[in-house]
Short mmCIF file of C-alpha atoms in Angstrom, two decimals:
data_model
loop_
_atom_site.label_atom_id
_atom_site.label_comp_id
_atom_site.label_asym_id
_atom_site.label_seq_id
_atom_site.Cartn_x
_atom_site.Cartn_y
_atom_site.Cartn_z
CA UNK A 1 0.00 0.00 0.00
CA UNK A 2 1.20 3.47 -0.84
CA UNK A 3 0.36 6.79 0.76
CA UNK A 4 -1.32 9.66 -1.05
CA UNK A 5 -2.01 13.31 -0.30
CA UNK A 6 -4.84 14.69 -2.37
CA UNK A 7 -5.88 18.31 -2.62
CA UNK A 8 -9.30 19.83 -3.25
CA UNK A 9 -9.48 23.51 -4.24
CA UNK A 10 -12.41 25.92 -4.57
CA UNK A 11 -13.79 24.75 -1.19
CA UNK A 12 -14.13 28.29 0.22
CA UNK A 13 -16.53 28.42 3.16
CA UNK A 14 -16.63 24.66 3.78
CA UNK A 15 -18.00 23.99 7.27
CA UNK A 16 -16.86 21.43 9.82
CA UNK A 17 -20.12 19.53 9.19
CA UNK A 18 -19.56 19.47 5.42
CA UNK A 19 -15.98 18.28 5.86
CA UNK A 20 -17.11 15.52 8.24
CA UNK A 21 -19.93 14.48 5.88
CA UNK A 22 -17.56 14.35 2.88
CA UNK A 23 -15.08 12.26 4.87
CA UNK A 24 -17.84 9.85 5.97
CA UNK A 25 -19.05 9.56 2.36
CA UNK A 26 -15.52 8.58 1.29
CA UNK A 27 -15.12 6.11 4.15
CA UNK A 28 -18.49 4.48 3.39
CA UNK A 29 -17.20 3.22 0.02
CA UNK A 30 -13.40 3.29 0.39
CA UNK A 31 -13.09 -0.50 0.86
CA UNK A 32 -14.47 -1.07 -2.64
CA UNK A 33 -11.19 0.27 -4.03
CA UNK A 34 -8.92 -0.84 -1.17
CA UNK A 35 -8.47 2.78 -0.01
CA UNK A 36 -8.20 3.94 3.61
CA UNK A 37 -8.69 7.66 4.21
CA UNK A 38 -6.69 8.55 7.29
CA UNK A 39 -7.11 12.26 7.99
CA UNK A 40 -8.33 15.41 6.24
CA UNK A 41 -7.61 19.06 6.97
CA UNK A 42 -9.34 22.17 5.66
CA UNK A 43 -8.46 25.83 5.25
CA UNK A 44 -11.98 27.17 4.56
CA UNK A 45 -10.72 30.71 3.92
CA UNK A 46 -8.34 29.73 1.10
CA UNK A 47 -10.74 26.94 0.08
CA UNK A 48 -8.22 24.10 0.28
CA UNK A 49 -8.76 20.60 1.67
CA UNK A 50 -5.94 18.06 2.10
CA UNK A 51 -6.68 14.34 2.48
CA UNK A 52 -4.15 11.73 3.53
CA UNK A 53 -4.83 8.15 2.50
CA UNK A 54 -3.38 4.69 1.98
CA UNK A 55 -4.37 3.17 -1.33
CA UNK A 56 -3.26 0.83 -4.11
CA UNK A 57 -3.04 3.73 -6.63
CA UNK A 58 -3.76 7.41 -7.20
CA UNK A 59 -6.60 6.38 -9.51
CA UNK A 60 -8.27 4.42 -6.70
CA UNK A 61 -8.19 7.54 -4.48
CA UNK A 62 -9.58 9.62 -7.34
CA UNK A 63 -12.39 7.18 -8.09
CA UNK A 64 -13.60 7.06 -4.47
CA UNK A 65 -13.57 10.87 -4.18
CA UNK A 66 -15.39 11.19 -7.52
CA UNK A 67 -18.05 8.66 -6.61
CA UNK A 68 -18.54 10.38 -3.24
CA UNK A 69 -19.19 13.62 -5.12
CA UNK A 70 -15.99 15.61 -4.60
CA UNK A 71 -13.33 14.96 -7.27
CA UNK A 72 -9.86 16.05 -6.13
CA UNK A 73 -7.83 18.74 -7.93
CA UNK A 74 -4.56 16.81 -7.46
CA UNK A 75 -3.54 13.41 -6.08
CA UNK A 76 0.11 13.04 -5.03
CA UNK A 77 1.81 9.77 -4.18
CA UNK A 78 3.80 10.72 -1.06
CA UNK A 79 6.50 8.10 -1.17
CA UNK A 80 8.42 9.53 1.78
CA UNK A 81 7.28 10.53 5.27
CA UNK A 82 9.05 11.84 8.35
CA UNK A 83 7.79 12.59 11.86
CA UNK B 1 -2.29 26.62 19.22
CA UNK B 2 -3.49 26.34 15.65
CA UNK B 3 -2.64 23.77 13.01
CA UNK B 4 -0.96 24.57 9.72
CA UNK B 5 -0.25 22.71 6.49
CA UNK B 6 2.57 24.24 4.53
CA UNK B 7 3.62 23.35 1.03
CA UNK B 8 7.04 23.46 -0.62
CA UNK B 9 7.24 23.24 -4.40
CA UNK B 10 10.19 22.79 -6.79
CA UNK B 11 11.55 19.95 -4.64
CA UNK B 12 11.88 17.49 -7.54
CA UNK B 13 14.27 14.65 -6.74
CA UNK B 14 14.38 15.25 -2.98
CA UNK B 15 15.75 12.15 -1.23
CA UNK B 16 14.59 10.54 1.99
CA UNK B 17 17.86 11.73 3.60
CA UNK B 18 17.30 15.34 2.47
CA UNK B 19 13.71 15.28 3.73
CA UNK B 20 14.83 13.90 7.11
CA UNK B 21 17.65 16.46 7.36
CA UNK B 22 15.28 19.34 6.53
CA UNK B 23 12.79 18.11 9.14
CA UNK B 24 15.56 17.83 11.77
CA UNK B 25 16.77 21.35 10.93
CA UNK B 26 13.24 22.68 11.50
CA UNK B 27 12.83 20.75 14.74
CA UNK B 28 16.19 21.98 16.06
CA UNK B 29 14.91 25.58 16.19
CA UNK B 30 11.11 25.21 16.23
CA UNK B 31 10.79 25.95 19.97
CA UNK B 32 12.17 29.45 19.43
CA UNK B 33 8.89 30.37 17.71
CA UNK B 34 6.62 28.00 19.64
CA UNK B 35 6.18 25.76 16.59
CA UNK B 36 5.92 21.95 16.62
CA UNK B 37 6.41 20.21 13.30
CA UNK B 38 4.40 17.00 13.41
CA UNK B 39 4.82 15.17 10.11
CA UNK B 40 6.06 15.85 6.58
CA UNK B 41 5.33 13.99 3.33
CA UNK B 42 7.08 14.26 -0.03
CA UNK B 43 6.20 13.50 -3.63
CA UNK B 44 9.71 13.71 -5.11
CA UNK B 45 8.48 13.22 -8.68
CA UNK B 46 6.11 16.22 -8.63
CA UNK B 47 8.49 18.05 -6.30
CA UNK B 48 5.97 18.77 -3.56
CA UNK B 49 6.50 18.54 0.20
CA UNK B 50 3.67 18.95 2.75
CA UNK B 51 4.41 19.76 6.40
CA UNK B 52 1.86 19.57 9.20
CA UNK B 53 2.55 21.68 12.29
CA UNK B 54 1.09 23.27 15.38
CA UNK B 55 2.08 26.90 15.79
CA UNK B 56 0.97 30.27 17.13
CA UNK B 57 0.76 31.74 13.59
CA UNK B 58 1.50 31.12 9.92
CA UNK B 59 4.34 33.64 10.17
CA UNK B 60 5.98 31.58 12.92
CA UNK B 61 5.91 28.50 10.66
CA UNK B 62 7.31 30.56 7.78
CA UNK B 63 10.11 32.04 9.87
CA UNK B 64 11.32 28.63 11.12
CA UNK B 65 11.31 27.16 7.60
CA UNK B 66 13.12 30.22 6.24
CA UNK B 67 15.78 30.15 8.95
CA UNK B 68 16.26 26.41 8.37
CA UNK B 69 16.94 27.18 4.70
CA UNK B 70 13.73 26.05 2.97
CA UNK B 71 11.08 28.80 2.73
CA UNK B 72 7.59 27.38 2.06
CA UNK B 73 5.59 28.24 -1.06
CA UNK B 74 2.32 28.42 0.92
CA UNK B 75 1.27 28.17 4.58
CA UNK B 76 -2.37 27.30 5.24
CA UNK B 77 -4.08 27.51 8.62
CA UNK B 78 -6.07 24.25 8.71
CA UNK B 79 -8.77 25.19 11.15
CA UNK B 80 -10.70 21.94 10.71
CA UNK B 81 -9.57 18.32 10.87
CA UNK B 82 -11.35 14.98 10.62
CA UNK B 83 -10.11 11.41 10.99
#
């Protein structure tokens, strides 16, 4: 499994409830593509949402987000991580 | 304390060692601005690095990254998070 960071733009004014609902919609179907959405963060002022996931491919991440109604602007395989 | 996601672009070809060294350089001085860098992820092919932090302000995050030698392209206050 690889890790991905995907980015949604044009999300100005997104509320905590909308972010939570979008995340739940992804998680409800993520297993169908072998994806696991881990965390998501939003900057409602700039309209940017970042989602961190584990998935078999960037396309799998994209398909789940599309089917849940919020196609991502970019999906990046993040092949390195430090903490 | 607020959370921030900052983004570095033009990092094509960054290695795991360079990412770890950059993260250590940030962490070595982060306390001077009250910042705590939590995790960082890199897509070396697209040249993008994402850093998640807790900090008193976006400027504090920016100053630490600048002093450590890698100014960020963007710093976003991520006022909402779901998992």
